[in-house]
Amino acid sequence: MLSAGADRGTRTEDHGETM
């Protein structure tokens, strides 16, 4: 769910892929 992570912003950091 990259979309969800990108939308949150904070979640992206957890995954390691910013934007």
PDB file of C-alpha atoms in Angstrom:
ATOM      1  CA  MET A   1       0.000   0.000   0.000  1.00  0.00           C
ATOM      2  CA  LEU A   2       2.358   2.709  -1.177  1.00  0.00           C
ATOM      3  CA  SER A   3      -0.586   5.044  -1.740  1.00  0.00           C
ATOM      4  CA  ALA A   4      -1.579   4.875   1.910  1.00  0.00           C
ATOM      5  CA  GLY A   5       1.994   5.546   3.016  1.00  0.00           C
ATOM      6  CA  ALA A   6       2.462   8.481   0.695  1.00  0.00           C
ATOM      7  CA  ASP A   7      -0.839   9.962   1.783  1.00  0.00           C
ATOM      8  CA  ARG A   8       0.145   9.739   5.443  1.00  0.00           C
ATOM      9  CA  GLY A   9       3.713  10.922   4.978  1.00  0.00           C
ATOM     10  CA  THR A  10       4.685   9.700   8.442  1.00  0.00           C
ATOM     11  CA  ARG A  11       4.029   6.131   7.397  1.00  0.00           C
ATOM     12  CA  THR A  12       6.491   6.495   4.504  1.00  0.00           C
ATOM     13  CA  GLU A  13       9.322   7.049   6.964  1.00  0.00           C
ATOM     14  CA  ASP A  14       8.542   3.738   8.600  1.00  0.00           C
ATOM     15  CA  HIS A  15       8.754   1.992   5.245  1.00  0.00           C
ATOM     16  CA  GLY A  16      11.926   3.804   4.273  1.00  0.00           C
ATOM     17  CA  GLU A  17      10.596   5.250   1.016  1.00  0.00           C
ATOM     18  CA  THR A  18      10.002   8.978   1.322  1.00  0.00           C
ATOM     19  CA  MET A  19       7.768  10.371  -1.421  1.00  0.00           C
TER      20      MET A  19
END
